[in-house]
């Protein structure tokens, strides 16, 4: 049997990665975390044979890798970034730069999107596997609720855009770890970690620190950060001049000004896929709202619930800054689906306020309605997965690999390792 499984893995590694991923959700014990890592390491092999086109961000990153080959320390990098606009643009992302410098010493530049994809996928699935391990949710339900995320992030984000998807996935993982396990204000600095991969995540990082520091939630505490955000966006977007690029603050202000409008030339199909991404996020938030409405006060006021509430309000506040809104979809959707997975088993119905129909309803009706609410959430999740499949297919179809994508999915292990592009 073991020999059969080894043969299956060698000759069909991509289908085998799906089986390994399923096992990480369906089995119990610490080995499930290793199975998850094994699954994403295997599935990421597809990225090793990815050939970026000129229009994609990965092409620019590969150009930077070629320029970083001659760099041996940070001082040399600092000098190069002052004379190179592309390198200077990402100079504040020191974590990503360190990763680039490491990969640039090899001839295999595809290791950069591969490592990025593996970290992203592991970060996306880990909270759901962990919730299953902590007996907060069944393995099959956890797997089902997690599926929209890799479809939304897809290879175009994890292997091409890279920096932003990495920052978003790490932020969601850190939010889960902090509000579900750590809950100690001495470790709020953890929320700043994603900023070393992309400074644009600063809005979510500051918001998470704010939520972690407040003891009780109130209307004034909700309105305060929203008012500050409105003032900041008004100030930055009304300015017609550049703020300079001398420090991180000015870089973030310039980034906000640039991404406050949709500067991309989109076709009708492009606009459709932007709509689908927004629809997917709205459905995820509606699922979270349904779960929230059926929870007791104890669970409603959990710190993770507060974080999702603030992040949802910020997401809708960004609706007039289209590119920023589109980017933060990755953050909000991740948090919403974690929230649904965390609390779907805690749904309960308050008879006196919701089902008091002259005392006619009995316990069996309550159980049926609770079951129907869960069916509603699962039905919405199916729709979300279908939308995610369309988004993923459209994005991956644009990407170029050494062989047709579906042919790669049934290729053997040796095919991947012997066809990695050399730069």
XYZ file of C-alpha atoms in Angstrom:
423
model
C 0.000 0.000 0.000
C 2.816 2.407 0.914
C 4.577 1.632 -2.360
C 1.362 2.388 -4.266
C 1.040 5.756 -2.522
C 4.682 6.615 -3.225
C 4.212 5.695 -6.896
C 1.043 7.821 -7.042
C 2.913 10.780 -5.552
C 5.839 10.443 -7.977
C 3.740 10.062 -11.135
C 0.771 12.307 -10.206
C 2.016 14.806 -7.607
C -0.647 17.482 -8.204
C -3.673 15.166 -7.752
C -1.796 13.643 -4.797
C -1.482 17.112 -3.215
C -5.293 17.398 -3.147
C -5.525 14.033 -1.396
C -2.869 15.078 1.139
C -4.709 18.357 1.758
C -7.955 16.459 2.388
C -6.147 14.175 4.843
C -4.843 17.202 6.762
C -8.469 18.198 7.378
C -9.903 14.746 7.994
C -7.184 13.289 10.237
C -6.316 14.240 13.821
C -3.067 15.008 15.609
C -0.010 17.188 15.054
C 0.792 15.270 11.879
C -2.049 17.133 10.150
C 0.020 20.369 10.188
C 2.870 18.534 8.466
C 0.414 17.080 5.952
C -0.809 20.607 5.207
C 2.753 21.791 4.638
C 3.437 18.786 2.416
C 0.288 19.487 0.377
C 1.114 23.149 -0.331
C 4.772 22.333 -1.067
C 3.590 19.827 -3.672
C 0.831 21.946 -5.204
C 3.240 24.874 -5.479
C 5.350 22.843 -7.938
C 3.160 24.303 -10.688
C 4.725 27.706 -10.026
C 8.246 26.336 -10.595
C 7.490 26.093 -14.308
C 5.710 29.458 -14.579
C 7.039 31.870 -17.229
C 5.907 35.456 -16.484
C 4.936 37.700 -19.374
C 6.009 41.324 -19.686
C 2.617 42.592 -18.456
C 2.768 40.663 -15.180
C 4.354 41.857 -11.933
C 6.477 38.707 -11.712
C 8.386 39.826 -14.814
C 9.443 43.004 -12.987
C 10.466 40.977 -9.941
C 12.569 38.684 -12.117
C 14.287 41.734 -13.620
C 15.073 42.934 -10.097
C 16.463 39.512 -9.172
C 18.901 39.796 -12.057
C 20.085 43.177 -10.775
C 20.429 41.911 -7.206
C 22.866 39.168 -8.199
C 25.827 41.480 -7.704
C 24.615 42.703 -4.281
C 26.218 41.166 -1.210
C 25.073 43.452 1.662
C 22.448 46.028 2.615
C 24.774 48.964 2.046
C 25.213 48.024 -1.607
C 21.461 47.524 -1.887
C 20.833 51.004 -0.463
C 23.102 52.557 -3.071
C 21.454 50.583 -5.876
C 17.917 51.485 -4.747
C 18.749 55.190 -4.977
C 19.588 54.841 -8.667
C 17.009 52.221 -9.639
C 13.335 53.207 -9.577
C 11.997 49.625 -9.562
C 14.157 48.580 -6.625
C 13.569 51.868 -4.798
C 9.809 51.382 -5.132
C 9.911 48.271 -2.920
C 12.804 49.376 -0.675
C 10.506 49.569 2.380
C 9.548 45.875 2.018
C 12.705 44.638 3.735
C 11.349 41.147 4.351
C 10.571 40.616 0.698
C 13.888 42.155 -0.348
C 15.733 39.700 1.907
C 13.860 36.877 0.193
C 14.745 38.319 -3.225
C 18.422 38.617 -2.335
C 18.459 35.004 -1.191
C 16.817 33.741 -4.408
C 18.966 35.981 -6.638
C 22.062 33.989 -5.651
C 20.621 30.994 -7.475
C 19.877 30.539 -11.163
C 16.290 29.533 -10.398
C 14.253 32.736 -10.100
C 11.028 30.716 -9.968
C 11.926 29.882 -6.381
C 10.651 33.363 -5.442
C 7.028 32.834 -6.572
C 7.232 29.234 -5.331
C 8.214 30.247 -1.791
C 5.653 33.049 -1.867
C 2.887 30.673 -2.997
C 3.744 28.062 -0.366
C 3.686 30.646 2.460
C 0.411 32.119 1.211
C -1.392 28.791 0.863
C -0.136 27.531 4.221
C -1.275 30.768 5.897
C -4.723 30.515 4.277
C -5.395 26.915 5.279
C -3.710 26.862 8.698
C -6.496 28.575 10.718
C -9.083 26.117 9.414
C -6.916 23.060 10.109
C -6.162 24.464 13.556
C -9.841 25.078 14.336
C -10.490 21.463 13.406
C -7.667 20.314 15.688
C -9.087 22.410 18.539
C -12.479 20.730 17.993
C -14.194 24.017 17.109
C -15.457 22.628 13.797
C -15.535 19.338 11.891
C -12.816 18.626 9.371
C -15.162 18.437 6.376
C -16.844 21.750 7.284
C -13.460 23.424 7.790
C -12.247 22.225 4.378
C -15.468 23.363 2.716
C -15.364 26.870 4.230
C -11.675 27.333 3.371
C -12.021 26.596 -0.356
C -13.015 30.117 -1.541
C -9.711 31.542 -0.260
C -7.170 29.766 -2.528
C -9.542 30.418 -5.434
C -9.667 34.139 -4.635
C -5.912 34.441 -4.053
C -5.015 32.092 -6.985
C -1.636 31.935 -8.734
C -1.946 35.368 -10.346
C -1.808 36.863 -6.852
C 0.542 34.454 -5.089
C 2.984 33.904 -7.973
C 2.818 37.232 -9.817
C 1.630 40.097 -7.588
C 3.388 38.309 -4.711
C 4.090 41.052 -2.143
C 0.477 42.035 -1.496
C -0.891 38.481 -1.324
C 1.924 37.518 1.040
C 1.215 40.476 3.346
C -2.557 39.770 3.351
C -2.269 36.043 4.053
C 0.278 36.570 6.835
C -1.889 39.294 8.359
C -4.931 36.993 8.456
C -2.853 34.227 10.059
C -1.446 36.609 12.693
C -4.920 37.999 13.476
C -6.152 34.442 14.034
C -3.199 33.481 16.225
C -3.380 36.636 18.328
C -7.129 36.909 18.942
C -7.697 33.177 19.296
C -4.627 32.186 21.304
C -2.183 34.889 22.381
C -4.473 37.751 23.525
C -1.617 39.541 25.246
C -0.968 43.221 24.501
C 2.770 42.738 24.831
C 2.642 40.965 21.460
C 0.671 43.533 19.435
C 3.904 44.156 17.527
C 3.076 40.920 15.668
C 0.594 42.882 13.558
C 3.466 44.899 12.094
C 5.176 41.816 10.635
C 3.173 41.847 7.350
C 4.391 45.415 6.729
C 7.919 44.176 6.039
C 6.463 42.466 2.961
C 4.160 45.298 1.846
C 3.724 48.667 3.625
C 0.225 49.040 2.163
C -1.106 46.639 4.812
C -0.481 49.352 7.437
C -4.171 50.279 7.606
C -5.141 46.753 8.678
C -2.132 46.506 11.039
C -2.980 49.740 12.870
C -6.619 48.707 13.083
C -5.679 45.328 14.601
C -3.463 47.027 17.203
C -6.321 49.404 18.053
C -8.798 46.530 18.486
C -6.294 44.603 20.624
C -5.809 47.602 22.916
C -9.441 48.603 23.580
C -11.126 46.856 26.497
C -14.789 47.545 25.766
C -16.422 48.379 22.479
C -18.693 51.431 22.120
C -20.082 53.684 19.398
C -17.437 56.331 20.078
C -14.647 53.774 19.837
C -16.040 52.613 16.497
C -16.485 56.119 15.089
C -13.047 57.385 16.172
C -10.886 55.302 13.757
C -13.471 55.725 10.987
C -13.296 59.515 11.368
C -9.498 59.465 11.286
C -9.567 57.298 8.157
C -12.012 59.666 6.439
C -9.833 62.697 7.275
C -6.688 60.928 6.065
C -8.248 59.795 2.779
C -9.708 63.248 2.154
C -6.366 64.939 2.812
C -4.306 62.549 0.678
C -6.690 62.160 -2.257
C -7.359 65.926 -2.504
C -3.654 66.639 -2.820
C -2.414 67.019 -6.388
C 1.285 66.929 -5.520
C 3.667 64.148 -4.645
C 4.638 63.736 -0.998
C 8.160 62.611 -1.864
C 9.625 59.208 -1.159
C 12.125 59.958 1.565
C 10.500 57.903 4.314
C 7.898 55.224 4.869
C 5.073 57.627 5.803
C 5.419 59.624 2.589
C 5.650 56.401 0.566
C 2.349 55.203 2.083
C 0.702 58.568 1.377
C 1.866 58.439 -2.234
C 0.609 54.864 -2.491
C -2.796 55.897 -1.110
C -3.029 58.751 -3.592
C -2.067 56.512 -6.520
C -4.355 53.608 -5.645
C -7.347 55.758 -4.667
C -8.533 55.542 -8.280
C -8.558 52.652 -10.728
C -5.716 53.553 -13.084
C -5.855 50.223 -14.934
C -7.423 50.063 -18.386
C -9.962 47.274 -17.967
C -11.974 45.535 -20.660
C -15.581 44.494 -20.127
C -14.333 41.097 -18.908
C -11.908 42.798 -16.527
C -14.719 44.848 -14.995
C -16.808 41.682 -14.682
C -14.087 39.898 -12.711
C -13.646 42.912 -10.407
C -17.398 42.729 -9.782
C -17.156 38.995 -9.051
C -14.352 39.555 -6.543
C -16.442 42.162 -4.741
C -19.485 39.881 -4.850
C -17.464 37.053 -3.315
C -16.418 39.329 -0.459
C -19.969 40.558 0.114
C -21.238 36.959 0.290
C -18.502 36.073 2.809
C -19.486 39.087 4.932
C -23.177 38.161 4.740
C -22.330 34.651 5.953
C -20.390 36.175 8.846
C -23.302 38.523 9.600
C -25.768 35.614 9.700
C -23.509 33.761 12.143
C -23.029 36.948 14.199
C -26.791 37.535 14.446
C -27.360 34.053 15.888
C -24.627 34.127 18.537
C -24.976 34.863 22.214
C -23.559 38.151 23.529
C -20.476 36.346 24.850
C -19.360 35.281 21.384
C -20.541 38.412 19.590
C -18.187 40.568 21.643
C -15.159 38.326 21.164
C -12.011 40.112 20.059
C -12.004 38.341 16.708
C -15.601 39.468 16.177
C -14.585 43.044 16.952
C -11.719 42.833 14.502
C -14.027 41.633 11.729
C -16.545 44.374 12.567
C -13.913 47.118 12.290
C -12.366 45.592 9.156
C -15.790 45.342 7.481
C -16.549 49.000 8.232
C -13.163 50.029 6.872
C -13.721 47.900 3.760
C -16.959 49.726 2.975
C -15.364 53.077 3.843
C -12.793 52.369 1.119
C -15.439 51.812 -1.552
C -14.724 55.215 -3.114
C -10.996 54.408 -3.377
C -11.456 51.642 -5.901
C -7.972 50.089 -6.137
C -7.471 50.120 -2.355
C -10.940 48.618 -1.932
C -10.120 45.866 -4.423
C -6.841 45.070 -2.683
C -8.309 44.873 0.821
C -10.830 42.327 -0.424
C -8.149 39.681 0.233
C -7.933 40.709 3.898
C -11.647 41.076 4.651
C -12.700 37.839 2.947
C -10.043 35.883 4.842
C -11.188 37.239 8.222
C -14.884 36.717 7.403
C -14.453 33.044 6.498
C -12.328 32.370 9.595
C -15.079 33.959 11.702
C -17.749 31.758 10.091
C -15.640 28.636 10.652
C -14.877 29.610 14.264
C -18.437 30.297 15.377
C -20.783 28.337 13.112
C -20.995 25.581 15.729
C -22.014 28.181 18.354
C -25.198 29.225 16.566
C -28.143 29.222 18.923
C -31.634 30.711 18.775
C -33.198 32.876 21.448
C -36.818 31.684 21.621
C -38.143 34.678 23.538
C -36.909 37.211 21.007
C -36.833 35.326 17.729
C -39.273 32.462 17.809
C -41.937 33.434 20.317
C -44.965 32.649 18.177
C -47.594 32.364 20.943
C -45.654 29.502 22.482
C -46.474 27.147 19.605
C -42.932 26.400 18.519
C -41.180 23.561 20.276
C -37.575 22.414 20.559
C -37.726 20.350 17.364
C -38.691 23.426 15.360
C -35.820 25.346 16.911
C -33.436 22.576 15.874
C -34.841 22.613 12.325
C -34.444 26.373 12.000
C -30.888 26.194 13.351
C -30.180 23.502 10.777
C -31.753 25.630 8.044
C -29.511 28.560 8.974
C -26.470 26.322 8.564
C -27.822 25.056 5.241
C -28.216 28.688 4.162
C -24.585 29.394 5.047
C -23.374 26.282 3.220
C -25.494 27.200 0.169
C -23.954 30.664 0.131
C -20.517 29.091 0.472
C -21.212 26.918 -2.580
C -22.080 30.059 -4.561
C -18.909 31.689 -3.245
C -16.819 28.698 -4.349
C -18.405 28.802 -7.830
C -17.575 32.508 -8.138
C -14.049 31.757 -6.925
C -13.642 29.057 -9.590
C -14.570 31.559 -12.319
C -12.118 34.150 -10.938
C -9.346 31.575 -10.558
C -9.873 30.129 -14.042
C -9.846 33.575 -15.671
C -6.662 34.636 -13.868
C -4.689 31.413 -14.296
C -5.712 31.239 -17.973
C -3.725 34.454 -18.526
C -0.558 32.912 -17.127
C 2.048 31.096 -19.230
C 3.679 27.817 -18.168
C 6.198 25.617 -19.949
C 3.311 23.276 -20.842
C -0.478 23.698 -20.929
C -1.732 24.068 -17.349
C -4.003 21.026 -17.337
C -1.230 18.901 -18.847
C 1.017 19.977 -15.957
C -1.633 18.819 -13.500
C -1.113 15.224 -14.647
C 2.665 15.461 -15.081
C 5.104 13.461 -12.962
C 7.481 14.787 -10.334
C 10.543 14.554 -12.568
C 8.890 16.725 -15.214
C 8.713 19.644 -12.780
C 12.273 19.388 -11.460
C 13.867 18.915 -14.887
C 12.024 21.823 -16.529
C 12.546 24.668 -14.067
C 13.585 27.737 -16.126
C 17.194 28.866 -15.577
C 18.001 32.601 -15.604
